[in-house]
Short mmCIF file of C-alpha atoms in Angstrom, two decimals:
data_model
loop_
_atom_site.label_atom_id
_atom_site.label_comp_id
_atom_site.label_asym_id
_atom_site.label_seq_id
_atom_site.Cartn_x
_atom_site.Cartn_y
_atom_site.Cartn_z
CA MET A 740 -53.82 -84.80 -45.72
CA ARG A 741 -51.59 -84.59 -48.77
CA GLY A 742 -47.96 -85.66 -49.01
CA ILE A 743 -44.81 -84.04 -50.33
CA ILE A 744 -41.52 -85.81 -51.00
CA LEU A 745 -38.58 -83.43 -51.30
CA ALA A 746 -36.12 -85.16 -53.63
CA GLY A 747 -34.00 -82.16 -54.53
CA GLY A 748 -30.53 -81.05 -53.55
CA SER A 749 -27.23 -81.70 -55.25
CA GLY A 750 -26.07 -84.62 -53.08
CA THR A 751 -22.54 -83.28 -52.87
CA ARG A 752 -21.61 -85.53 -49.94
CA LEU A 753 -22.29 -88.59 -52.10
CA ARG A 754 -20.26 -87.61 -55.15
CA PRO A 755 -19.22 -89.12 -57.51
CA LEU A 756 -22.36 -91.29 -57.07
CA THR A 757 -24.51 -88.21 -57.57
CA SER A 758 -22.48 -86.51 -60.28
CA VAL A 759 -25.05 -87.54 -62.91
CA GLN A 760 -27.72 -89.16 -60.72
CA SER A 761 -30.23 -87.78 -58.26
CA LYS A 762 -29.40 -88.95 -54.74
CA GLN A 763 -32.94 -90.18 -54.12
CA LEU A 764 -32.73 -92.49 -57.15
CA LEU A 765 -29.70 -94.34 -55.81
CA PRO A 766 -30.35 -97.96 -54.81
CA VAL A 767 -30.79 -98.88 -51.17
CA TYR A 768 -30.25 -102.62 -51.49
CA ASP A 769 -33.06 -103.76 -53.82
CA LYS A 770 -35.05 -100.62 -54.64
CA PRO A 771 -34.60 -96.92 -55.38
CA MET A 772 -34.19 -94.73 -52.33
CA ILE A 773 -37.39 -92.80 -53.06
CA TYR A 774 -39.48 -95.95 -52.57
CA TYR A 775 -38.83 -95.70 -48.82
CA PRO A 776 -40.34 -92.24 -48.19
CA LEU A 777 -43.08 -92.97 -50.74
CA SER A 778 -44.08 -96.07 -48.78
CA VAL A 779 -44.18 -94.01 -45.56
CA LEU A 780 -46.74 -91.64 -47.04
CA MET A 781 -48.78 -94.49 -48.49
CA GLN A 782 -48.78 -96.32 -45.14
CA ALA A 783 -50.01 -93.13 -43.49
CA GLY A 784 -53.09 -93.37 -45.70
CA ILE A 785 -51.99 -90.53 -47.99
CA ARG A 786 -52.90 -91.11 -51.64
CA GLU A 787 -52.16 -87.68 -53.15
CA ILE A 788 -48.43 -87.04 -53.31
CA LEU A 789 -46.20 -84.37 -54.82
CA VAL A 790 -42.58 -85.14 -55.75
CA ILE A 791 -40.26 -82.12 -55.83
CA SER A 792 -36.89 -82.41 -57.55
CA GLY A 793 -34.38 -80.43 -59.57
CA PRO A 794 -35.03 -79.60 -63.24
CA GLU A 795 -32.44 -82.11 -64.45
CA HIS A 796 -34.00 -85.05 -62.58
CA VAL A 797 -37.75 -84.52 -62.32
CA GLU A 798 -38.52 -86.34 -65.58
CA THR A 799 -36.60 -89.38 -64.37
CA TYR A 800 -38.87 -89.55 -61.34
CA ARG A 801 -41.87 -89.25 -63.64
CA THR A 802 -40.54 -92.16 -65.72
CA LEU A 803 -40.04 -94.28 -62.59
CA LEU A 804 -43.28 -93.53 -60.76
CA GLY A 805 -45.65 -92.24 -63.44
CA ASP A 806 -48.88 -90.65 -62.25
CA GLY A 807 -49.23 -93.20 -59.45
CA SER A 808 -52.36 -94.81 -60.88
CA ARG A 809 -50.70 -98.22 -61.11
CA LEU A 810 -50.42 -98.06 -57.29
CA GLY A 811 -53.89 -96.64 -56.78
CA ILE A 812 -52.59 -93.20 -55.83
CA ARG A 813 -52.01 -89.83 -57.50
CA ILE A 814 -48.50 -88.47 -57.98
CA GLU A 815 -47.68 -85.03 -59.35
CA TYR A 816 -44.34 -83.31 -59.86
CA THR A 817 -42.84 -79.86 -59.54
CA VAL A 818 -39.36 -78.37 -59.83
CA GLN A 819 -37.13 -76.76 -57.22
CA ASP A 820 -34.67 -75.05 -59.51
CA ALA A 821 -32.08 -74.48 -56.76
CA PRO A 822 -31.62 -75.75 -53.18
CA ARG A 823 -33.44 -73.05 -51.20
CA GLY A 824 -34.25 -75.02 -48.08
CA ILE A 825 -36.62 -77.71 -46.90
CA ALA A 826 -39.32 -75.22 -45.93
CA GLU A 827 -39.51 -74.02 -49.52
CA ALA A 828 -41.10 -77.38 -50.37
CA LEU A 829 -44.27 -76.17 -48.64
CA VAL A 830 -44.29 -72.97 -50.69
CA LEU A 831 -43.67 -74.81 -53.96
CA GLY A 832 -46.31 -77.35 -53.05
CA ALA A 833 -49.02 -74.83 -52.18
CA PRO A 834 -51.01 -75.24 -55.44
CA PHE A 835 -50.96 -79.02 -54.90
CA THR A 836 -51.83 -79.13 -51.19
CA ASP A 837 -54.61 -76.57 -51.81
CA GLY A 838 -55.48 -75.85 -48.19
CA GLU A 839 -55.15 -79.44 -46.93
CA ASP A 840 -52.94 -80.59 -44.06
CA ILE A 841 -49.49 -81.69 -45.17
CA CYS A 842 -47.05 -84.50 -44.50
CA LEU A 843 -43.58 -83.61 -45.75
CA VAL A 844 -40.86 -86.26 -45.93
CA LEU A 845 -37.29 -85.95 -47.12
CA GLY A 846 -36.46 -88.24 -50.01
CA ASP A 847 -33.26 -89.53 -48.40
CA ASN A 848 -34.83 -90.62 -45.09
CA ILE A 849 -35.66 -94.26 -44.41
CA PHE A 850 -38.04 -95.31 -41.64
CA TYR A 851 -38.92 -98.79 -40.43
CA GLY A 852 -40.95 -100.09 -37.55
CA HIS A 853 -43.64 -102.71 -36.95
CA ARG A 854 -46.03 -100.14 -35.47
CA LEU A 855 -45.03 -97.32 -37.77
CA PRO A 856 -48.01 -97.53 -40.20
CA ASP A 857 -50.59 -97.48 -37.38
CA MET A 858 -48.78 -94.66 -35.62
CA LEU A 859 -48.58 -92.58 -38.78
CA ARG A 860 -52.29 -92.98 -39.47
CA GLU A 861 -53.08 -91.96 -35.88
CA GLU A 862 -50.91 -88.86 -36.16
CA THR A 863 -52.51 -87.68 -39.40
CA GLU A 864 -55.76 -87.34 -37.47
CA ARG A 865 -54.42 -85.26 -34.60
CA VAL A 866 -52.20 -82.58 -36.13
CA ASP A 867 -52.61 -79.24 -34.36
CA GLY A 868 -49.85 -76.93 -35.50
CA CYS A 869 -46.99 -79.27 -36.33
CA THR A 870 -45.96 -82.78 -35.42
CA LEU A 871 -42.30 -83.77 -35.63
CA PHE A 872 -40.82 -87.24 -35.29
CA GLY A 873 -37.76 -87.77 -33.13
CA TYR A 874 -35.23 -90.56 -32.86
CA PRO A 875 -32.58 -91.04 -30.14
CA VAL A 876 -29.05 -90.88 -31.56
CA SER A 877 -25.50 -91.05 -30.20
CA ASP A 878 -24.36 -87.94 -32.09
CA PRO A 879 -27.17 -85.38 -31.68
CA GLU A 880 -24.85 -82.47 -32.47
CA ARG A 881 -25.25 -83.41 -36.16
CA TYR A 882 -29.01 -82.82 -36.16
CA GLY A 883 -31.83 -80.61 -35.05
CA VAL A 884 -32.37 -81.53 -31.39
CA ALA A 885 -35.56 -81.26 -29.36
CA THR A 886 -36.49 -81.41 -25.70
CA VAL A 887 -40.07 -82.22 -24.72
CA ASP A 888 -42.32 -82.13 -21.68
CA ASP A 889 -44.25 -85.11 -20.31
CA ASP A 890 -47.00 -84.64 -22.90
CA GLY A 891 -44.63 -84.60 -25.86
CA THR A 892 -44.93 -80.86 -26.42
CA ILE A 893 -41.64 -79.49 -27.70
CA VAL A 894 -40.00 -77.14 -25.20
CA THR A 895 -36.78 -76.36 -27.06
CA LEU A 896 -35.58 -76.94 -30.60
CA GLU A 897 -32.04 -76.20 -31.73
CA GLU A 898 -30.23 -76.89 -34.99
CA LYS A 899 -26.89 -78.74 -34.66
CA PRO A 900 -26.13 -77.55 -31.11
CA ALA A 901 -22.56 -77.66 -29.82
CA GLN A 902 -23.89 -78.94 -26.49
CA PRO A 903 -27.14 -80.82 -27.17
CA ALA A 904 -29.82 -80.60 -24.49
CA SER A 905 -31.03 -84.11 -25.36
CA ASN A 906 -30.27 -87.00 -27.70
CA LEU A 907 -33.59 -86.66 -29.58
CA ALA A 908 -32.79 -85.88 -33.21
CA VAL A 909 -35.57 -84.45 -35.37
CA THR A 910 -35.99 -86.72 -38.39
CA GLY A 911 -36.96 -85.72 -41.92
CA LEU A 912 -40.67 -86.40 -41.43
CA TYR A 913 -43.01 -83.52 -40.63
CA MET A 914 -46.77 -83.08 -40.38
CA TYR A 915 -48.36 -79.63 -40.57
CA GLU A 916 -51.77 -78.12 -40.63
CA ALA A 917 -52.52 -76.15 -43.79
CA GLU A 918 -51.43 -72.73 -42.46
CA ALA A 919 -47.79 -73.88 -42.49
CA VAL A 920 -47.66 -72.90 -46.17
CA GLU A 921 -48.25 -69.24 -45.32
CA ARG A 922 -45.77 -69.39 -42.44
CA ALA A 923 -43.09 -70.85 -44.70
CA ALA A 924 -43.69 -68.12 -47.28
CA ARG A 925 -43.11 -65.46 -44.60
CA LEU A 926 -39.76 -66.87 -43.44
CA THR A 927 -36.61 -64.83 -43.93
CA PRO A 928 -33.88 -66.78 -45.76
CA SER A 929 -30.96 -67.78 -43.57
CA ALA A 930 -27.34 -66.74 -44.09
CA ARG A 931 -26.99 -69.59 -46.58
CA GLY A 932 -29.99 -68.30 -48.54
CA GLU A 933 -32.42 -71.04 -47.52
CA LEU A 934 -35.85 -71.21 -45.90
CA GLU A 935 -34.92 -73.26 -42.87
CA ILE A 936 -37.34 -75.92 -41.64
CA THR A 937 -36.18 -75.33 -38.06
CA ASP A 938 -37.21 -71.67 -38.32
CA LEU A 939 -40.68 -72.77 -39.41
CA ASN A 940 -40.93 -75.33 -36.62
CA LEU A 941 -39.86 -72.76 -34.05
CA THR A 942 -42.88 -70.61 -34.86
CA TYR A 943 -45.01 -73.47 -33.55
CA VAL A 944 -42.71 -74.19 -30.60
CA ARG A 945 -43.10 -70.61 -29.39
CA GLU A 946 -46.88 -71.04 -29.48
CA GLY A 947 -46.81 -74.39 -27.68
CA ARG A 948 -48.27 -76.06 -30.77
CA ALA A 949 -45.40 -78.35 -31.72
CA ARG A 950 -45.45 -82.01 -30.71
CA LEU A 951 -42.73 -84.59 -31.02
CA VAL A 952 -43.44 -88.29 -31.48
CA ASN A 953 -40.51 -90.37 -30.27
CA LEU A 954 -40.03 -93.24 -32.72
CA GLY A 955 -37.67 -94.82 -30.23
CA ARG A 956 -37.26 -98.51 -29.50
CA GLY A 957 -38.57 -100.92 -32.10
CA SER A 958 -38.02 -98.49 -34.97
CA ALA A 959 -35.14 -97.63 -37.25
CA TRP A 960 -34.28 -94.37 -38.99
CA PHE A 961 -31.55 -93.66 -41.52
CA ASP A 962 -30.55 -90.33 -43.05
CA THR A 963 -28.73 -91.64 -46.11
CA GLY A 964 -26.75 -88.51 -46.90
CA THR A 965 -23.27 -90.02 -46.66
CA HIS A 966 -21.57 -93.06 -48.16
CA ASP A 967 -21.41 -94.77 -44.77
CA SER A 968 -25.07 -94.15 -43.89
CA LEU A 969 -26.14 -95.28 -47.37
CA LEU A 970 -24.25 -98.54 -46.91
CA GLU A 971 -25.58 -99.01 -43.37
CA ALA A 972 -29.15 -98.57 -44.58
CA ALA A 973 -28.64 -101.07 -47.41
CA MET A 974 -27.15 -103.63 -45.02
CA PHE A 975 -30.04 -103.15 -42.58
CA VAL A 976 -32.57 -103.75 -45.37
CA GLN A 977 -30.65 -106.76 -46.68
CA VAL A 978 -30.37 -108.47 -43.30
CA LEU A 979 -34.00 -107.90 -42.34
CA GLU A 980 -35.38 -109.00 -45.70
CA LYS A 981 -33.26 -112.13 -45.90
CA ARG A 982 -33.94 -113.22 -42.31
CA GLN A 983 -37.66 -112.55 -42.33
CA GLY A 984 -38.48 -113.22 -45.97
CA ILE A 985 -40.16 -109.84 -46.38
CA ARG A 986 -39.60 -106.71 -48.44
CA ILE A 987 -39.27 -103.39 -46.68
CA SER A 988 -40.98 -100.48 -48.43
CA CYS A 989 -42.21 -102.55 -51.35
CA VAL A 990 -44.61 -99.94 -52.71
CA GLU A 991 -46.61 -102.54 -54.63
CA GLU A 992 -47.20 -104.53 -51.45
CA VAL A 993 -48.06 -101.38 -49.50
CA ALA A 994 -50.61 -100.44 -52.17
CA TYR A 995 -52.19 -103.89 -51.86
CA ARG A 996 -52.16 -104.05 -48.05
CA MET A 997 -53.70 -100.58 -47.87
CA GLY A 998 -56.46 -101.55 -50.29
CA TYR A 999 -55.34 -99.14 -53.00
CA VAL A 1000 -55.11 -101.97 -55.56
CA GLY A 1001 -56.61 -105.45 -55.77
CA LYS A 1002 -55.01 -108.83 -56.35
CA GLU A 1003 -55.42 -108.62 -60.11
CA GLN A 1004 -53.53 -105.34 -60.30
CA LEU A 1005 -50.89 -106.67 -57.91
CA THR A 1006 -50.32 -109.59 -60.27
CA LEU A 1007 -49.90 -107.21 -63.20
CA LEU A 1008 -47.42 -105.15 -61.20
CA GLY A 1009 -45.40 -108.27 -60.46
CA LYS A 1010 -45.33 -109.23 -64.14
CA GLU A 1011 -44.18 -105.72 -65.07
CA LEU A 1012 -41.23 -106.15 -62.71
CA SER A 1013 -40.26 -109.47 -64.39
CA ALA A 1014 -40.08 -112.97 -62.91
CA SER A 1015 -36.30 -112.88 -63.35
CA SER A 1016 -36.16 -110.23 -60.63
CA SER A 1017 -36.39 -111.47 -57.04
CA TYR A 1018 -38.36 -108.33 -56.27
CA GLY A 1019 -40.81 -109.12 -59.08
CA ARG A 1020 -41.15 -112.73 -57.94
CA TYR A 1021 -41.94 -111.52 -54.42
CA VAL A 1022 -44.78 -109.34 -55.72
CA MET A 1023 -46.21 -112.15 -57.88
CA GLU A 1024 -45.97 -114.64 -55.01
CA LEU A 1025 -47.74 -112.15 -52.76
CA ALA A 1026 -50.57 -111.87 -55.30
CA GLY A 1027 -50.81 -115.65 -55.58
CA THR A 1028 -50.75 -116.57 -51.91
CA SER A 1029 -52.36 -113.69 -50.03
#
């Protein structure tokens, strides 16, 4: 399975923060936003990742992340020259995914959970059609909403319903078998001129080949598309890290825990980050004590 991070869009709801900055490069407490979805893919065991962004920002991502070799992974880049929908990421990524199954994650989504890495690795092995990840919310009318049967098969899927049939919001994490690329390419653009991810997912729902994994209790999910949600996510990360003495979505630690790099490389990564940075000290201490 190969991974795609969609880090495009104009971030209009976060202006003026995004007037000259890509949304997914904004800080969420102690690290850039894109570290969070990147760590999700790495924890799922995915080592080949494509970052998609706008033409004005893609080189900044390349400067930040490089080719991924320092983390023991491979990162490539491509441009989405205008916001044409989430499903277009699969079309743009076709040369990269090259017939492999795909895990697509939105660059402004943050996931946390003790069992999340194990669950993600399990799900990469059982994709048949598409697998979506749901999270119970108090305001489902703001999201795509799913209902499921006892086996987790999606029965209905509706985008921003006026009267939601459930409180299960579909998050910005999607797993597809390889044929999803062709399905996305055949979609008709919506009234707003975009290839809608819900339209793609509905093709699988109609065939009974769409599953939903309920992240539920013990997990946290943030869609950091507004000033309030961005602040809430940062406060969540701050509280958890300070109370538990850990770092959430520390990509250097994830690379080490997953066996992508060894202790020597981890030490070098910590030194690159500088001992004057608490984040850098954490990485160096991890290399020295683990």
